[in-house]
Structures are given as structure tokens and as C-alpha cells.
Coordinates of N, CA and C in Angstrom, one line a residue:
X292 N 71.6 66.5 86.9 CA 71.6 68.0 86.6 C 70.7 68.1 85.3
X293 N 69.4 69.6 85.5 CA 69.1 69.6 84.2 C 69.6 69.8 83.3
X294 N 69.8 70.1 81.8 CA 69.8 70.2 80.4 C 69.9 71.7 80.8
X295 N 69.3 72.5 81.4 CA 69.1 74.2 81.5 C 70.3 74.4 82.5
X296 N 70.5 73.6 83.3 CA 71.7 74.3 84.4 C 72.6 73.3 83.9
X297 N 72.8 73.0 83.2 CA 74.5 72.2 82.0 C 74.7 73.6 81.1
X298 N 73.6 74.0 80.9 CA 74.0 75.0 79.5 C 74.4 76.0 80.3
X299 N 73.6 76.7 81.5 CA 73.8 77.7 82.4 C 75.7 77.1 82.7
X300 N 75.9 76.3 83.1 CA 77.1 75.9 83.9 C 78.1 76.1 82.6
X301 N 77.8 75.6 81.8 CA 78.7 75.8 80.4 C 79.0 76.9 80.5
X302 N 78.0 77.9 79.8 CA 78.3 79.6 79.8 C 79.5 80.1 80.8
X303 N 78.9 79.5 82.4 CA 80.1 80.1 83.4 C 81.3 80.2 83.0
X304 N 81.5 78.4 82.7 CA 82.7 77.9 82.3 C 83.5 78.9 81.4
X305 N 82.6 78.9 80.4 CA 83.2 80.0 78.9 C 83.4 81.4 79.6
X306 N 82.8 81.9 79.8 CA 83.2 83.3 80.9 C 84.8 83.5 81.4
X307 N 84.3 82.2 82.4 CA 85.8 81.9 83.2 C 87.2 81.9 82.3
X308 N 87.0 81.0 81.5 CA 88.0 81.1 80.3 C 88.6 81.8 79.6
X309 N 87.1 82.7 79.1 CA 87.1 83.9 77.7 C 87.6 85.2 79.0
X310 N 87.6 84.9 80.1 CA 87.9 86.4 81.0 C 89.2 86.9 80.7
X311 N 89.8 87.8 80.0 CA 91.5 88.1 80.4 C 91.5 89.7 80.6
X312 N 92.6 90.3 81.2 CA 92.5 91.3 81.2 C 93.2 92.1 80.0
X313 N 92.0 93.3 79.4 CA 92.1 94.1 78.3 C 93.0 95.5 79.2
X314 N 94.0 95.8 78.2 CA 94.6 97.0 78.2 C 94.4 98.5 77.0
X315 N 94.0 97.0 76.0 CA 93.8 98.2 74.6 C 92.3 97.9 74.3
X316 N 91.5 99.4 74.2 CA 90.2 99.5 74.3 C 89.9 100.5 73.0
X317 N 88.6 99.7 72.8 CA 88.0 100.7 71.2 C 87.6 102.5 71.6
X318 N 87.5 103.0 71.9 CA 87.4 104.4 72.6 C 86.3 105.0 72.0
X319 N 85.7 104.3 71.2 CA 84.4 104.6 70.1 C 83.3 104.3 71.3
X320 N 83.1 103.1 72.2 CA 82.4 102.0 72.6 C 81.9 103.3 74.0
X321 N 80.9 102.9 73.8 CA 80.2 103.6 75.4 C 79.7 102.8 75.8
X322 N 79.3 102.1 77.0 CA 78.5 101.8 77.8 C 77.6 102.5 78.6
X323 N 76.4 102.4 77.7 CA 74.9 102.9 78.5 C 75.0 102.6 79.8
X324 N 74.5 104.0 80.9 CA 75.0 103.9 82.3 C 73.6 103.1 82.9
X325 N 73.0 103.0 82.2 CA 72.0 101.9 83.3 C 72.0 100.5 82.9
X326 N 73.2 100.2 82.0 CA 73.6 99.1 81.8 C 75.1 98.8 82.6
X327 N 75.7 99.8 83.1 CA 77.1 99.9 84.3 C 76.2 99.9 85.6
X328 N 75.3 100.6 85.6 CA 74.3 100.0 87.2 C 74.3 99.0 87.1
X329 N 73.5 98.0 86.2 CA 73.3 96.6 86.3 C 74.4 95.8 86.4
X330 N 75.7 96.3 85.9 CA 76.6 95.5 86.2 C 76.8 95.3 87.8
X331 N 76.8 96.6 88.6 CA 77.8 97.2 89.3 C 76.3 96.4 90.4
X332 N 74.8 96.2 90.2 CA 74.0 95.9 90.8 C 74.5 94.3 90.6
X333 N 74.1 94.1 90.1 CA 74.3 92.5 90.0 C 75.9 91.8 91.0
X334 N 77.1 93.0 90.8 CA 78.0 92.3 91.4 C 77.9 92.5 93.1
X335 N 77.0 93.2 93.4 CA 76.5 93.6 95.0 C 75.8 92.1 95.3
X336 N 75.4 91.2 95.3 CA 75.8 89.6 95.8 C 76.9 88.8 96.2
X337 N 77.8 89.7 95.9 CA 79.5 89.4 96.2 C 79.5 89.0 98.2
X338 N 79.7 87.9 98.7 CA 80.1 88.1 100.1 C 80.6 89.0 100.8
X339 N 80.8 89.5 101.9 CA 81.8 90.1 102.6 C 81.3 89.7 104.1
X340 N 82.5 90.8 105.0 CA 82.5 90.1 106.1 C 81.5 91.0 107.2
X341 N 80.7 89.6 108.0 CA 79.6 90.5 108.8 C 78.4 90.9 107.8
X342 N 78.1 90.9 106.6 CA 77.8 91.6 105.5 C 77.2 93.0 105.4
X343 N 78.8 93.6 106.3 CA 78.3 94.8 106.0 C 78.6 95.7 104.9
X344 N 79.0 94.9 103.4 CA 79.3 95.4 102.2 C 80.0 96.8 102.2
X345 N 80.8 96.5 102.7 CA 81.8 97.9 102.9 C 82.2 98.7 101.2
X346 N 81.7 98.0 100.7 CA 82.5 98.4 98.6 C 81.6 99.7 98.8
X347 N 82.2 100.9 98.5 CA 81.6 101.9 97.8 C 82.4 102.0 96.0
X348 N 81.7 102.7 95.2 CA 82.3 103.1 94.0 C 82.1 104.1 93.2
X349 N 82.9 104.7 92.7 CA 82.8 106.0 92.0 C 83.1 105.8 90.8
X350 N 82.4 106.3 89.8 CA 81.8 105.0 88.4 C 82.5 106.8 87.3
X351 N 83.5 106.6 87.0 CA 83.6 107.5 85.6 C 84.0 107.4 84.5
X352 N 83.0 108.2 83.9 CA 82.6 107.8 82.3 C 83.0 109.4 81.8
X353 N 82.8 110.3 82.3 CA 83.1 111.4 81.3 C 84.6 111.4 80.8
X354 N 84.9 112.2 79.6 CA 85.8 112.3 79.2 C 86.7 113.3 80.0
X355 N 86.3 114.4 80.4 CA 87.1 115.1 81.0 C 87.5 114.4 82.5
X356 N 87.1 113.7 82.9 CA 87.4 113.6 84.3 C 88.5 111.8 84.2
X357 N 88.3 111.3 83.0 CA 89.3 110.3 82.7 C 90.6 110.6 82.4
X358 N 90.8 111.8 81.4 CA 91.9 112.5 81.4 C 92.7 113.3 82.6
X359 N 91.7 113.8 83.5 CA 92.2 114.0 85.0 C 92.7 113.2 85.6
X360 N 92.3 111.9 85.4 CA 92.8 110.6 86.5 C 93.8 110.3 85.4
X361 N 94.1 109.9 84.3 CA 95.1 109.8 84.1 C 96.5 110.0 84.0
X362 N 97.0 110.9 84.6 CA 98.5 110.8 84.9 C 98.2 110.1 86.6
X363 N 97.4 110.2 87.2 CA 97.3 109.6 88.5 C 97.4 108.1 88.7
X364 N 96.9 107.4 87.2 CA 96.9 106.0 87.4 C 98.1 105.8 86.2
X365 N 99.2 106.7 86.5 CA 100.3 106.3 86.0 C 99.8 106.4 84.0
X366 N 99.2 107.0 83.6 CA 99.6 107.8 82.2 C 98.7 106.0 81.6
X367 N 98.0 105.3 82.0 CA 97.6 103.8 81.4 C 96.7 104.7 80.7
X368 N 97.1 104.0 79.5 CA 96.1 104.5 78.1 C 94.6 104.1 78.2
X369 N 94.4 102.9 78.9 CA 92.6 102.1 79.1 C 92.1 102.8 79.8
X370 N 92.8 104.5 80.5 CA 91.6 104.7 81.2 C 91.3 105.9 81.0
X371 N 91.7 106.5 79.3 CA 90.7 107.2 78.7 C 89.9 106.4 77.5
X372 N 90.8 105.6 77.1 CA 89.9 104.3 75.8 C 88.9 103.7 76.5
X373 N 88.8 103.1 77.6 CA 87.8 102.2 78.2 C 86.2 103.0 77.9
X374 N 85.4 102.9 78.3 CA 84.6 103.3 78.4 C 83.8 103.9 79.5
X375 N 84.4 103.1 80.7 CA 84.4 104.1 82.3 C 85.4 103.3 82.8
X376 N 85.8 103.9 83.8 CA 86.5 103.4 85.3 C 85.9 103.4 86.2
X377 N 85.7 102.1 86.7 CA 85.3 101.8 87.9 C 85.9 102.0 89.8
X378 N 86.0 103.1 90.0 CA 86.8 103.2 91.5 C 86.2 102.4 92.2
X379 N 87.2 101.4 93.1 CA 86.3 100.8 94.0 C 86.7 101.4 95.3
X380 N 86.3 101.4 96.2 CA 86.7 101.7 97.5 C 86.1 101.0 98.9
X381 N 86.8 101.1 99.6 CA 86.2 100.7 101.0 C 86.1 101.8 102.0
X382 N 84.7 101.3 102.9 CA 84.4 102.2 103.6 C 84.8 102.1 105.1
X383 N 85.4 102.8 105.5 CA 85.5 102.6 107.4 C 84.7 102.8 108.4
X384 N 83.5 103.1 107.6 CA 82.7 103.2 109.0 C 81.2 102.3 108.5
X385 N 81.8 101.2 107.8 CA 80.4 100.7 107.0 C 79.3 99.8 107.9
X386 N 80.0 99.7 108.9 CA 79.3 98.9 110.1 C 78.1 100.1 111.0
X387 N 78.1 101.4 110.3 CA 77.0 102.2 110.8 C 76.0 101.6 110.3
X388 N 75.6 101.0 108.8 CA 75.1 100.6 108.2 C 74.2 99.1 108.9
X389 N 74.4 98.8 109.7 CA 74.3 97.0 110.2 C 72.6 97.1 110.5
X390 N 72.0 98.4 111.2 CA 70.9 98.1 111.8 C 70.1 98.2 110.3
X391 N 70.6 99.1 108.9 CA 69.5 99.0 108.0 C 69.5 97.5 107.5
X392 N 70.8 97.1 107.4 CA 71.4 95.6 106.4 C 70.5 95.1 107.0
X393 N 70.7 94.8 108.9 CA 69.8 93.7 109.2 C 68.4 93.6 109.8
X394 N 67.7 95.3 109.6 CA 66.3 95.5 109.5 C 65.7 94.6 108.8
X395 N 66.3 94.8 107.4 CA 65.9 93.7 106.2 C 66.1 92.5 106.6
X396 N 67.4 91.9 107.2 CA 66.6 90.5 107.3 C 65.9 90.3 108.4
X397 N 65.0 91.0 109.2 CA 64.4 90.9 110.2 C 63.1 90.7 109.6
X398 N 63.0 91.7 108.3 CA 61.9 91.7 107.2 C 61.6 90.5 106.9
X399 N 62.9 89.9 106.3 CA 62.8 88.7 105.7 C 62.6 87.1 106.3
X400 N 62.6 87.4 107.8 CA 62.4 86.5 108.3 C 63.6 85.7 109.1
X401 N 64.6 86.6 108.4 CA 66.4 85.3 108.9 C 66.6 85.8 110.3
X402 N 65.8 86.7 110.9 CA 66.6 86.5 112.1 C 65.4 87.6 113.2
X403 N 65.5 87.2 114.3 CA 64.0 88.1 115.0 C 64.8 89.7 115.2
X404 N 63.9 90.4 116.2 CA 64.4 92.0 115.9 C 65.0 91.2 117.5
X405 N 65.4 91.0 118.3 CA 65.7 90.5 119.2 C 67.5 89.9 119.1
X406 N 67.3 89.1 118.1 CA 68.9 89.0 117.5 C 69.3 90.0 116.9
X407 N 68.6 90.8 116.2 CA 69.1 92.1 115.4 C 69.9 92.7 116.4
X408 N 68.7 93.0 117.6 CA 69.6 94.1 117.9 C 70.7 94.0 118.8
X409 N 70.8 92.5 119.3 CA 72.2 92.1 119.6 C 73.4 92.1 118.6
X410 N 73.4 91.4 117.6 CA 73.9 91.6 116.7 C 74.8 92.8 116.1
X411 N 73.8 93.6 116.2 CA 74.4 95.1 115.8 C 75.2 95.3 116.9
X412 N 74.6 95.7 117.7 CA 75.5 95.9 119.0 C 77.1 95.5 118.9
X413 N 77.2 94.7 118.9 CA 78.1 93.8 118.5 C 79.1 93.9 117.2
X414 N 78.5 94.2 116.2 CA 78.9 94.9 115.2 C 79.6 96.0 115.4
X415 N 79.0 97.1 116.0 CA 79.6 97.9 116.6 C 80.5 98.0 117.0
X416 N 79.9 98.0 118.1 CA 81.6 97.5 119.2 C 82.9 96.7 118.4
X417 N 82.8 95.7 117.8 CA 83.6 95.1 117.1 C 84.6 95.8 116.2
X418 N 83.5 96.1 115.3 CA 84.1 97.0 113.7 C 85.0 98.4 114.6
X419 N 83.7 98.9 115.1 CA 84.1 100.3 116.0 C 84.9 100.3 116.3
X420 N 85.7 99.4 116.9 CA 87.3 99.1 117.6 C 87.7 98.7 117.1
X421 N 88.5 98.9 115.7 CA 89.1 97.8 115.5 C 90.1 99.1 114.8
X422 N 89.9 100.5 114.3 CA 90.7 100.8 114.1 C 90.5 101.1 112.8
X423 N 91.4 102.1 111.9 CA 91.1 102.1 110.7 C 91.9 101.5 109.5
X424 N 93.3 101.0 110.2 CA 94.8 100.2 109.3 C 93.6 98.6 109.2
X425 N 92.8 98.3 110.4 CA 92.5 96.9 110.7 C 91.5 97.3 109.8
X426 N 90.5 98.0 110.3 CA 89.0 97.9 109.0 C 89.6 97.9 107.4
X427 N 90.9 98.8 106.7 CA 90.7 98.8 105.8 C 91.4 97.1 105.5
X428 N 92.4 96.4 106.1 CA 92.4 95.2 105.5 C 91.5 94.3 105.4
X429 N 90.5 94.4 106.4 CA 89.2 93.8 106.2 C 88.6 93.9 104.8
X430 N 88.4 95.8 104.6 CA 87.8 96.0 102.9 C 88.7 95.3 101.7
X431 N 89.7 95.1 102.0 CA 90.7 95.2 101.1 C 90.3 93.9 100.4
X432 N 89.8 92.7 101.4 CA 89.2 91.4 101.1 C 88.0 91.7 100.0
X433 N 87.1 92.0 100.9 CA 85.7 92.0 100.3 C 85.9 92.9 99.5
X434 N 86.5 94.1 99.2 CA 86.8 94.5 97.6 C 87.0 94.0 96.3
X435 N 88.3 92.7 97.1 CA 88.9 91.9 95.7 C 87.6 91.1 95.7
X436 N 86.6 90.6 96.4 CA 85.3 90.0 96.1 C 84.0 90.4 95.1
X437 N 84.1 91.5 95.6 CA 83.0 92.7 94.8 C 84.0 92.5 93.0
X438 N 84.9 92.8 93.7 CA 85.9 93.1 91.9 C 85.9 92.3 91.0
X439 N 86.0 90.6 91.5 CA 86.2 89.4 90.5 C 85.0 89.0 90.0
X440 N 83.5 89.7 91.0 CA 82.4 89.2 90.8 C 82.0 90.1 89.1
X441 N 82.1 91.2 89.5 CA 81.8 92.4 88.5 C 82.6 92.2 87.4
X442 N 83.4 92.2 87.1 CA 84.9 91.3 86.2 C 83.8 90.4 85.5
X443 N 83.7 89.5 86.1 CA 83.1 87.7 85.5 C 81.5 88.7 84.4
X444 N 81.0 89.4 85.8 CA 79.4 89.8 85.5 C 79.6 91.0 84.0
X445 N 80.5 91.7 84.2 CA 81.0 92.5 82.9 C 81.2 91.3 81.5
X446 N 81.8 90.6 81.7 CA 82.3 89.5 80.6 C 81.2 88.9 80.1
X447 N 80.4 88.6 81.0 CA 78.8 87.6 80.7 C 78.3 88.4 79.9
X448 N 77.9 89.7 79.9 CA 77.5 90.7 79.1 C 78.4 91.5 77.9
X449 N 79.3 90.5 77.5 CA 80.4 91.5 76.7 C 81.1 91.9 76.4
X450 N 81.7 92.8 77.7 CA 82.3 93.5 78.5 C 83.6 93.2 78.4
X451 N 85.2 94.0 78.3 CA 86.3 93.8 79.0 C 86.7 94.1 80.3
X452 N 87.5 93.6 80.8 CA 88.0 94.6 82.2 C 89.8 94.7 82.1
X453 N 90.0 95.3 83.2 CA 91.6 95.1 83.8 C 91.0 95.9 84.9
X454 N 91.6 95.4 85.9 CA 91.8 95.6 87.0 C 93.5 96.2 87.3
X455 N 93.0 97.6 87.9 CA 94.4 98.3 88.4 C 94.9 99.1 89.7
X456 N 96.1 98.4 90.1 CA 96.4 98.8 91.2 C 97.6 99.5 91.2
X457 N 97.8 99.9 89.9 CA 98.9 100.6 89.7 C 98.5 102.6 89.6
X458 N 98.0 103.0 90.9 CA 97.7 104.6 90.6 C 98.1 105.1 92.0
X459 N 98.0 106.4 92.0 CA 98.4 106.7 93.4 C 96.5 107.3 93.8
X460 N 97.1 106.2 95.4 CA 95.7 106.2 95.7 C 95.4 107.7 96.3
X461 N 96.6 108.0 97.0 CA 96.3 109.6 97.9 C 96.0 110.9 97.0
X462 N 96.3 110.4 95.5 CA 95.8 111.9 94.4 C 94.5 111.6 94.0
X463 N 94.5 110.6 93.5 CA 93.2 110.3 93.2 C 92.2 110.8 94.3
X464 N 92.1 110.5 95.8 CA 91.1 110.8 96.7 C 90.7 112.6 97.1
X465 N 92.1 113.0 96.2 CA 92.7 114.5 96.9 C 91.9 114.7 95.2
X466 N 92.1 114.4 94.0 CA 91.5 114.9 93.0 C 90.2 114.8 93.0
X467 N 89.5 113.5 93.2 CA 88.3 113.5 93.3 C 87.4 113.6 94.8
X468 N 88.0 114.4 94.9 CA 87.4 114.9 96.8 C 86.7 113.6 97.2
X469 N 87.5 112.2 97.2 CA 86.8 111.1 98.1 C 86.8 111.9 99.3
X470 N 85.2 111.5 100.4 CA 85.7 111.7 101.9 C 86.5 110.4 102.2
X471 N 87.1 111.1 104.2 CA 88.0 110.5 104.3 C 87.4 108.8 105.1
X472 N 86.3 109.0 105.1 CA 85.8 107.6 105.3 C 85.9 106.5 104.5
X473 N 86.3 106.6 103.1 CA 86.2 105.9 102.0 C 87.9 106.1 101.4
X474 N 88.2 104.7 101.4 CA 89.6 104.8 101.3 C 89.9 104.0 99.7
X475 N 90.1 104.5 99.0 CA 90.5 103.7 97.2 C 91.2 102.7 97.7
X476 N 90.6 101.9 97.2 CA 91.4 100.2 96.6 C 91.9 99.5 95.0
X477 N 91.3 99.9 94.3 CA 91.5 99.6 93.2 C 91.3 100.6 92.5
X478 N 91.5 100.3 90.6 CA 90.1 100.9 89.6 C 89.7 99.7 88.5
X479 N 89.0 99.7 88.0 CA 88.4 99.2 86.9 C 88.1 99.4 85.6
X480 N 89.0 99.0 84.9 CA 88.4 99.9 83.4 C 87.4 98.5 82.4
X481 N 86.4 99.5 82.0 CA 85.3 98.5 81.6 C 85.1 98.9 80.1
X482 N 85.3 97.8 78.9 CA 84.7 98.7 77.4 C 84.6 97.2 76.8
X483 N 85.2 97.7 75.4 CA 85.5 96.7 74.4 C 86.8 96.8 74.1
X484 N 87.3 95.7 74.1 CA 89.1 95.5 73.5 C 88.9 96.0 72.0
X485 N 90.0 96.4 72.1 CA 90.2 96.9 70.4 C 91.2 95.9 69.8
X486 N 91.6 95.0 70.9 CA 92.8 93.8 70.4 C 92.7 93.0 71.8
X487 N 92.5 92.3 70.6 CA 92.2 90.6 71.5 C 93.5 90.4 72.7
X488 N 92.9 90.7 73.8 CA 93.9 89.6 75.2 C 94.1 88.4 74.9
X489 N 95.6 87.7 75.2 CA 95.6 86.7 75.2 C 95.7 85.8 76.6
X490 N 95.5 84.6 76.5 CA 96.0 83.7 77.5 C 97.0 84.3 78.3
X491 N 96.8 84.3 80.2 CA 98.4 84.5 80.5 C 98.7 83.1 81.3
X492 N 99.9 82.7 81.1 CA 100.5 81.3 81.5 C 99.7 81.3 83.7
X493 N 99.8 79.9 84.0 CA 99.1 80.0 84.9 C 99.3 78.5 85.8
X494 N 99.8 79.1 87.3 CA 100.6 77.2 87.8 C 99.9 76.8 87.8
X495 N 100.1 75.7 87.8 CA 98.9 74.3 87.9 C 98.5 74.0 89.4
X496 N 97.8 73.2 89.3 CA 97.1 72.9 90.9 C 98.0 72.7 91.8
X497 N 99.1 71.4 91.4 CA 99.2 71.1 92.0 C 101.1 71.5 92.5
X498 N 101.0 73.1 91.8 CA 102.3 73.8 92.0 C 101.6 74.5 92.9
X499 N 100.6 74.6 93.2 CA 99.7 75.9 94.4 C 99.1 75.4 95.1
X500 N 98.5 74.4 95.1 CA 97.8 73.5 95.9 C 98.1 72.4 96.8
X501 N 98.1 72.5 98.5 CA 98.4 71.2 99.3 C 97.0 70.7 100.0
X502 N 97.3 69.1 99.9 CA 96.5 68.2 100.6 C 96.9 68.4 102.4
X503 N 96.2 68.9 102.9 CA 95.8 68.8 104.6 C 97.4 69.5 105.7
X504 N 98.5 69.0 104.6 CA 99.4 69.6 105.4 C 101.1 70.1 104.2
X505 N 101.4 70.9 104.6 CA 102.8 71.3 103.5 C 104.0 70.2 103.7
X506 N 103.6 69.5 104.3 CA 105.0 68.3 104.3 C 104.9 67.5 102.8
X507 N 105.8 67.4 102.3 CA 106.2 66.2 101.3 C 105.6 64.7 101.7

């Protein structure tokens, strides 16, 4: 391994470590919104399934519309201190999307227009039937994917997070006229701590972890 990807690998490491979730936020701190694109760009490499990146998000920063969502995410103080909230959501019809996703890699070379257009097809039909209880546990995955990525990618740059699943998801979509294609999964609040997170206790491998089978 070079000397450049040890230091690169290092930094991860510290990331990984230094990540905790913030609750108390400097409320002074703004984050420049083409610096929350970049976040919110950078964490769109996150996997998902089929890759038809079902994550949509509704990125808010104003003051008034934090104070709105607040009694909805249960009265949490971080999500008028933070400096935005990040809604994430999933989409149920994200598989309309497949012929543009895999135009591009037809562009790119990964696959001929001949697979494409089986593929999609298939997609289709698939996703298409599957329902909307079944599509959204599908998002529900590739959400928490998009989330831990953007998390890490926030932190590299600075950044605090917490991640919250404590709001009511049906006011929130009813306050902020989500359509009904896009269903809330989380929120995100992104700033600077105004007080240091600490360490939270954490099992060990091998209280969570089995070799090939759960037998003793």
C-alpha cells in the first residue's frame, strides 16, 4: 500500500471514530448551500438495489420552515440549531427512472442498448408489481445506505449529524406537501456541535458476530 492511500485510509479511520451523533448545535453556524449539494452529491455513490437510487431529499435550511417541522419531529431542539435538515425519502415509482440510469451505462460502455432494453423491461415489471408496502421496504434499505454515507461524507468535511426517526412521518408529508410517490424515511440534522458528543458504548464482535453457523 502507498504512503498516499495509508494517510487516505487513516483519515477514514478518524472519520469513523470521530463520527457520533450531535444533538446540541451552535445555531450561529450556516452551511453554504453549495457546500450541502456537495455533501448530498458526493453521498449519491451510496449502492442501492437494481440501482435505481430511489433516495429523494428535501434539504431545509430556512428558519421559518424549521420551526414548522418542529413540533412534528417531536419538539428536538437540533432541528432549529442545526443548520439544515436533511429529509430523506423514498421514492415508489423510482424504477420509471431505469431507461435514463441505464441510457448512461449504455453510454458508458457497461452494457449494449440490447441488454438495456431487456433489463428495463424487467425492471419494470418487477419493481411495477411489487406493490407499494414491498417497494417502500426496499427504500427503507437503500435509504439507511444514502444516510450513513452522507453522515461519514458530512464528518470528512466538519460536519455533525444525528439521524432522526423520531417525527411523525404523515405531518410532515401533509406540512410539506411531499407527493404521494415519495414516502419520508428519516431526517438529518447537519451543523456544528455546540458540545462535544461523546463515545456511545458498543458490543463487541464477537457479542454480534457468528462464524458460518449460530450453533455454540
Amino acid at each position: 500500500m502507498s504512503t498516499l492511500n495509508q494517510v487516505d485510509l487513516n483519515d477514514f479511520y478518524t472519520v469513523l471514530k470521530e463520527r457520533h451523533s450531535v444533538r446540541v448545535y451552535d445555531p450561529s453556524v450556516k452551511i453554504p448551500r453549495e457546500e450541502l449539494k456537495e455533501i448530498v452529491e458526493l453521498s449519491l455513490s451510496a449502492p442501492s438495489s437494481s440501482n435505481l437510487q430511489p433516495w429523494r431529499f428535501l434539504i431545509i435550511d430556512e428558519p421559518e420552515l424549521k420551526q414548522k417541522l418542529l413540533p412534528i419531529a417531536n419538539n428536538q431542539q437540533q432541528v432549529v440549531d442545526s443548520a439544515a435538515v436533511i429529509a430523506v425519502l423514498g421514492d415508489l415509482r423510482s424504477y420509471e427512472r431505469a431507461e435514463e440510469i441505464y441510457a448512461e451505462a449504455v453510454q458508458l460502455g457497461a452494457m449494449t442498448e440490447e441488454v438495456k432494453i431487456s433489463f428495463v423491461e424487467r425492471l419494470h415489471k418487477g419493481y411495477g408489481g411489487m406493490g407499494p408496502e414491498r417497494l417502500h421496504q426496499v427504500n427503507l434499505l437503500d435509504a439507511g445506505l444514502v444516510s450513513m454515507q452522507l453522515m461519514l461524507i458530512a464528518k470528512a468535511k466538519g460536519y455533525d449529524t444525528v439521524p432522526m426517526g423520531g417525527y411523525n412521518a404523515e405531518k410532515f408529508a401533509e406540512a410539506f406537501e411531499v407527493p404521494e410517490t415519495l414516502k419520508p424515511i428519516l431526517l438529518i440534522a447537519i451543523g456544528k456541535a455546540a458540545k462535544s458528543a461523546h463515545a456511545t458504548p458498543r458490543l463487541s464482535v464477537d457479542q454480534v458476530a457468528h462464524w458460518n453457523s449460530f450453533q455454540q
